[in-house]
mmCIF file of C-alpha atoms in Angstrom:
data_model
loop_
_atom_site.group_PDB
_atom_site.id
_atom_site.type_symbol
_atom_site.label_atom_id
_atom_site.label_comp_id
_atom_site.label_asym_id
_atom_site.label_seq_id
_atom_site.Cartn_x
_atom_site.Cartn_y
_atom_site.Cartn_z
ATOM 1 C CA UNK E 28 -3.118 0.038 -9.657
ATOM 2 C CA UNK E 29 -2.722 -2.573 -7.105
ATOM 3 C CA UNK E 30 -1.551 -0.159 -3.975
ATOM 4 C CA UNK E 31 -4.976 1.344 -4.894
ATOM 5 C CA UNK E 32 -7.041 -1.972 -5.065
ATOM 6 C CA UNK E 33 -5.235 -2.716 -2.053
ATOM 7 C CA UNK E 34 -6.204 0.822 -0.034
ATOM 8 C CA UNK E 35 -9.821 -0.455 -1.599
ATOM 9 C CA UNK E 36 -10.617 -3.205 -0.201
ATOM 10 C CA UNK E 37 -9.285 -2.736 3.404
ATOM 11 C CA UNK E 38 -12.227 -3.990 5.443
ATOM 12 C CA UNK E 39 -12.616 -7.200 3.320
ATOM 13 C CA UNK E 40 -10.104 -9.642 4.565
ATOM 14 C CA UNK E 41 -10.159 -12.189 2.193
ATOM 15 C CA UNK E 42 -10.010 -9.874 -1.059
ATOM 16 C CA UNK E 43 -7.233 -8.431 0.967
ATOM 17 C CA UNK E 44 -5.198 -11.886 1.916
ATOM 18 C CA UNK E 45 -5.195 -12.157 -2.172
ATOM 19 C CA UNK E 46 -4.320 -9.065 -3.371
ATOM 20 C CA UNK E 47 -1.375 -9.255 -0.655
ATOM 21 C CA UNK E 48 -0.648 -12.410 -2.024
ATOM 22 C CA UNK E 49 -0.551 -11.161 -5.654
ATOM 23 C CA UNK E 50 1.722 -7.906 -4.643
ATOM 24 C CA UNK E 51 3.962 -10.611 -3.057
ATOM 25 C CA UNK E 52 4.289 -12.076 -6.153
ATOM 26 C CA UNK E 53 4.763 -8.817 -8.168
ATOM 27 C CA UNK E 54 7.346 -8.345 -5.964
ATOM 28 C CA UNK E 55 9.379 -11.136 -5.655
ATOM 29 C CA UNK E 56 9.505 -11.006 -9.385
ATOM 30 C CA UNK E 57 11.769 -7.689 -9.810
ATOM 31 C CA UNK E 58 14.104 -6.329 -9.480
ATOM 32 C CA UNK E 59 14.495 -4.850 -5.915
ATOM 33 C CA UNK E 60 16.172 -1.432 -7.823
ATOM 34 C CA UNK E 61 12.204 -1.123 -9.461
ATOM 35 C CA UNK E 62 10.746 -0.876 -5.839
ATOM 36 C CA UNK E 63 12.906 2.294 -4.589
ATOM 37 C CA UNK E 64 10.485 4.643 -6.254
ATOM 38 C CA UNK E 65 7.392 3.538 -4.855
ATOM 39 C CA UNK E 66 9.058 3.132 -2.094
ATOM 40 C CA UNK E 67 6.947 4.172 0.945
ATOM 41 C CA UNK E 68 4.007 2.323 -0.613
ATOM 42 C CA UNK E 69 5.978 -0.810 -1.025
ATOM 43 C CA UNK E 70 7.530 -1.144 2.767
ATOM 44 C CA UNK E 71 3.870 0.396 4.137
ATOM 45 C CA UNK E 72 1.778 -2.637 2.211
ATOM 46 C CA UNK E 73 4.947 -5.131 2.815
ATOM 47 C CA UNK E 74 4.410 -4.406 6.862
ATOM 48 C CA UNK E 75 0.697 -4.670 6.421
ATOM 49 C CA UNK E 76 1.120 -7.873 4.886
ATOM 50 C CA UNK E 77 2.491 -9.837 7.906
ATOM 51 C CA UNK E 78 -0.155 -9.804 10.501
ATOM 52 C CA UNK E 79 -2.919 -10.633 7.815
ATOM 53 C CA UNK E 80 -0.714 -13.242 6.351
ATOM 54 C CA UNK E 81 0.196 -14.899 9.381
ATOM 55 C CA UNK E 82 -3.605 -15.306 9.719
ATOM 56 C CA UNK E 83 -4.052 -17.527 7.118
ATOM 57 C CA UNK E 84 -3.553 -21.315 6.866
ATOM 58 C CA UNK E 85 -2.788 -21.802 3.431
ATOM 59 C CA UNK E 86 0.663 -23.063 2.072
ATOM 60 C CA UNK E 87 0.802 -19.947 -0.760
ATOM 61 C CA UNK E 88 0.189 -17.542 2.342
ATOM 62 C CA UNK E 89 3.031 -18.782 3.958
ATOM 63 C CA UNK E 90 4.746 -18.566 0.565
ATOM 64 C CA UNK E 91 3.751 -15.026 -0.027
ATOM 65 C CA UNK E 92 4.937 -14.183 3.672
ATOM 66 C CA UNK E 93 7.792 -15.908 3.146
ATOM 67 C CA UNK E 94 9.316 -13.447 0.106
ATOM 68 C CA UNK E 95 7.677 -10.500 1.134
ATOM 69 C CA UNK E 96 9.667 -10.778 4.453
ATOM 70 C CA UNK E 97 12.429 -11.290 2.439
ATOM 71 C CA UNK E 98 12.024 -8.413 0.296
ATOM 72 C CA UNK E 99 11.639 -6.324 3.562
ATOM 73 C CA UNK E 100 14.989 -7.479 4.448
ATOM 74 C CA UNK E 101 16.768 -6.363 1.681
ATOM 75 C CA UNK E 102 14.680 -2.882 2.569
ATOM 76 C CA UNK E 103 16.272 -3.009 5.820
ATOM 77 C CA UNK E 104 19.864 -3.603 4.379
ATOM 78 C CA UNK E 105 19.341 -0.555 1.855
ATOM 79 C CA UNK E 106 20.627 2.602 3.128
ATOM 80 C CA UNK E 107 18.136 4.461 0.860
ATOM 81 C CA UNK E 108 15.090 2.884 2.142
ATOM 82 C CA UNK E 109 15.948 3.032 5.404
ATOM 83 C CA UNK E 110 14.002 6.411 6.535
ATOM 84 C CA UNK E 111 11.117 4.982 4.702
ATOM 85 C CA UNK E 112 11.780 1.735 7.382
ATOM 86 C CA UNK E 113 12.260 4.446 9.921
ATOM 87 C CA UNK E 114 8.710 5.872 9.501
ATOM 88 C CA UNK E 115 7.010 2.581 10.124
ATOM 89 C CA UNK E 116 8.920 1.208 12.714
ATOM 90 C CA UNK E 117 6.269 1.007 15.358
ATOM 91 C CA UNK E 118 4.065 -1.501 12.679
ATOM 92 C CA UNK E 119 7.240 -2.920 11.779
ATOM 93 C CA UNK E 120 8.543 -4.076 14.910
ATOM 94 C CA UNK E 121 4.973 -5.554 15.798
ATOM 95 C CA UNK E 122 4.340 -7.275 12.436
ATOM 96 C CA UNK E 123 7.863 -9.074 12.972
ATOM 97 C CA UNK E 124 7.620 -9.879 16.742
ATOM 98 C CA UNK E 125 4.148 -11.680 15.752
ATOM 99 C CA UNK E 126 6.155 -13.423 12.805
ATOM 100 C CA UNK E 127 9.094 -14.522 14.888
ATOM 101 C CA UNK E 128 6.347 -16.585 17.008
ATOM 102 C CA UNK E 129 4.278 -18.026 13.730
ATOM 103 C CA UNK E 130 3.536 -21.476 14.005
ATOM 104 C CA UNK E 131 6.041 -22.668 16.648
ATOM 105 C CA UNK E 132 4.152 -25.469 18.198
ATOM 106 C CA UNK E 133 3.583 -26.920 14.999
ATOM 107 C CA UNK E 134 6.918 -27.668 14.216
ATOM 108 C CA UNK E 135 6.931 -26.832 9.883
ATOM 109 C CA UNK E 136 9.835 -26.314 7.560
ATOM 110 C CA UNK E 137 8.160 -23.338 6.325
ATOM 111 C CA UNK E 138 7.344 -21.794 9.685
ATOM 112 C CA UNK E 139 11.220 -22.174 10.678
ATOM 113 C CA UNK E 140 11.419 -20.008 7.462
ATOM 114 C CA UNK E 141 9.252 -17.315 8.446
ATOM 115 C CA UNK E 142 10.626 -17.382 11.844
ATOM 116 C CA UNK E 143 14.022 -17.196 10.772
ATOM 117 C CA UNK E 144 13.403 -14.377 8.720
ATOM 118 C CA UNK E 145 11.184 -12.640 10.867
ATOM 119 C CA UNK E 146 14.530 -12.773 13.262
ATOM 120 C CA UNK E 147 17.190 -11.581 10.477
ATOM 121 C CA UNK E 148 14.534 -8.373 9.486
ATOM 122 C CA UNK E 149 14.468 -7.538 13.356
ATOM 123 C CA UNK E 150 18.729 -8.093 13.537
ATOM 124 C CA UNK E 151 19.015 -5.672 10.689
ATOM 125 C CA UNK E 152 16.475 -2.808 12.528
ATOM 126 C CA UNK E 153 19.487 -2.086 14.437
ATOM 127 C CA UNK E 154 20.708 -0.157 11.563
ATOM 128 C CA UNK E 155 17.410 2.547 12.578
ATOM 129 C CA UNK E 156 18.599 5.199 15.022
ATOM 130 C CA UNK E 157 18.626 4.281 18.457
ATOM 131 C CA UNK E 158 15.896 6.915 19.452
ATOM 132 C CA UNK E 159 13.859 5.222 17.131
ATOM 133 C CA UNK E 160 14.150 1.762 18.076
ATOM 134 C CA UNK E 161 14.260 2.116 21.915
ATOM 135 C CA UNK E 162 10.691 2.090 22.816
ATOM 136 C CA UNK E 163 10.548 -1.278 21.524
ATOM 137 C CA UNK E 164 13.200 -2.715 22.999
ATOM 138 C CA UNK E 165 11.980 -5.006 25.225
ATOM 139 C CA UNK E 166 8.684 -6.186 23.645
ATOM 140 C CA UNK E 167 12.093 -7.128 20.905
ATOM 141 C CA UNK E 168 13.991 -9.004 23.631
ATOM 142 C CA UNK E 169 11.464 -10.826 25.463
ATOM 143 C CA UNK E 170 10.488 -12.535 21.928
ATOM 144 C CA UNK E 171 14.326 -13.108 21.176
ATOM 145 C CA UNK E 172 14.514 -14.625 24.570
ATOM 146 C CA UNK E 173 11.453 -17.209 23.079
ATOM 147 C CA UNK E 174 13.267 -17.744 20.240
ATOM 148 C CA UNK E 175 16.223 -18.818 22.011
ATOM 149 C CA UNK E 176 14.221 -21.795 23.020
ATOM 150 C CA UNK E 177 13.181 -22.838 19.770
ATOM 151 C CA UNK E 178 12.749 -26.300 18.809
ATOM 152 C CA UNK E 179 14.466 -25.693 15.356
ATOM 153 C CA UNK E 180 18.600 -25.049 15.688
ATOM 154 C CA UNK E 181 18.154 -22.627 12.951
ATOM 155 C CA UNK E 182 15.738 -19.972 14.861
ATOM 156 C CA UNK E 183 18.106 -20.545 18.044
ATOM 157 C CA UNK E 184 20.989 -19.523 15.619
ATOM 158 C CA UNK E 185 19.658 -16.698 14.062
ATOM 159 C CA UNK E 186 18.044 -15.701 17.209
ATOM 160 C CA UNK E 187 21.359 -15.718 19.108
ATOM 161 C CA UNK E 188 22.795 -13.296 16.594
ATOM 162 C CA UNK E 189 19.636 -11.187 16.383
ATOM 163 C CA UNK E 190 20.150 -11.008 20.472
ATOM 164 C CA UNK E 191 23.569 -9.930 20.500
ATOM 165 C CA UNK E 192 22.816 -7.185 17.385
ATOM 166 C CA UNK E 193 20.589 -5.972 20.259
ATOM 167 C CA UNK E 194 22.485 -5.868 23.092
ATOM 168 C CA UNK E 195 24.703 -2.804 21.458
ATOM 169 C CA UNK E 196 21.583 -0.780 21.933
#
């Protein structure tokens, strides 16, 4: 029911920043083995949520960001859902470049978070075939080279590692 409240109320931004927030919740809250057969649905609305996430101010947006880029990550490390990555790479790759640069002149523990997490989904993409991931490439590694000039040591880290998954492309 909620994918279709969701495909509802796509022009209303607010109803839309909510009912992400609730699927984030939904979510975090299951097992990851309960996603695989709603698969597409769940990666599609998980890569939605980013950009209209990172929009918002609010602490339980950053929250909600927060576990639904971690729950992407564990998409990315599944060999099963990895075709269903595959197929939304292009709005993948753009929601996470946008996340890896959320709220770095402000300086927060929880944009660190999201930054650092934006950086370990884009480290595992590597795993997509290369013909896949190549148009992308450096729109990827002029943001990694940003994020090597973080101000928090755990973004440089991560991106440092993210950089060097990327080089073997």
């Amino acid at each position: 029911r909620l994918f279709a409240r969701l495909e509802q109320n796509k022009g209303e931004p607010d109803t839309l920043a909510g009912l992400h927030q609730v699927f984030s919740h939904l979510v975090k809250s299951v097992h990851f083995s309960v996603l695989k057969p709603s698969a597409k649905e769940v990666v599609r609305h998980l890569v939605a949520s980013v950009p209209l996430l990172l929009s918002r101010d609010q602490a339980q947006a950053a929250g909600a960001l927060a576990a639904n880029l971690e729950t992407l990550k564990t998409a990315l490390a599944d060999d099963a859902m990895r075709g269903v990555v595959e197929d939304e790479v292009g709005e993948a790759v753009a929601a996470l470049v946008a996340a890896c640069g959320a709220g770095r002149h402000n300086g927060g523990r929880s944009s660190a978070l999201l930054r650092r997490r934006a950086l370990e989904c884009i480290a595992l993409l590597v795993r997509l075939p290369h013909h896949v991931l190549y148009p992308f490439f450096h729109e990827v590694r002029k943001q990694l080279d940003r994020c090597l000039d973080d101000d928090k040591r755990e973004v440089r880290s991560v991106a440092g590692s993210t950089m060097r998954a990327w080089r073997t492309l």
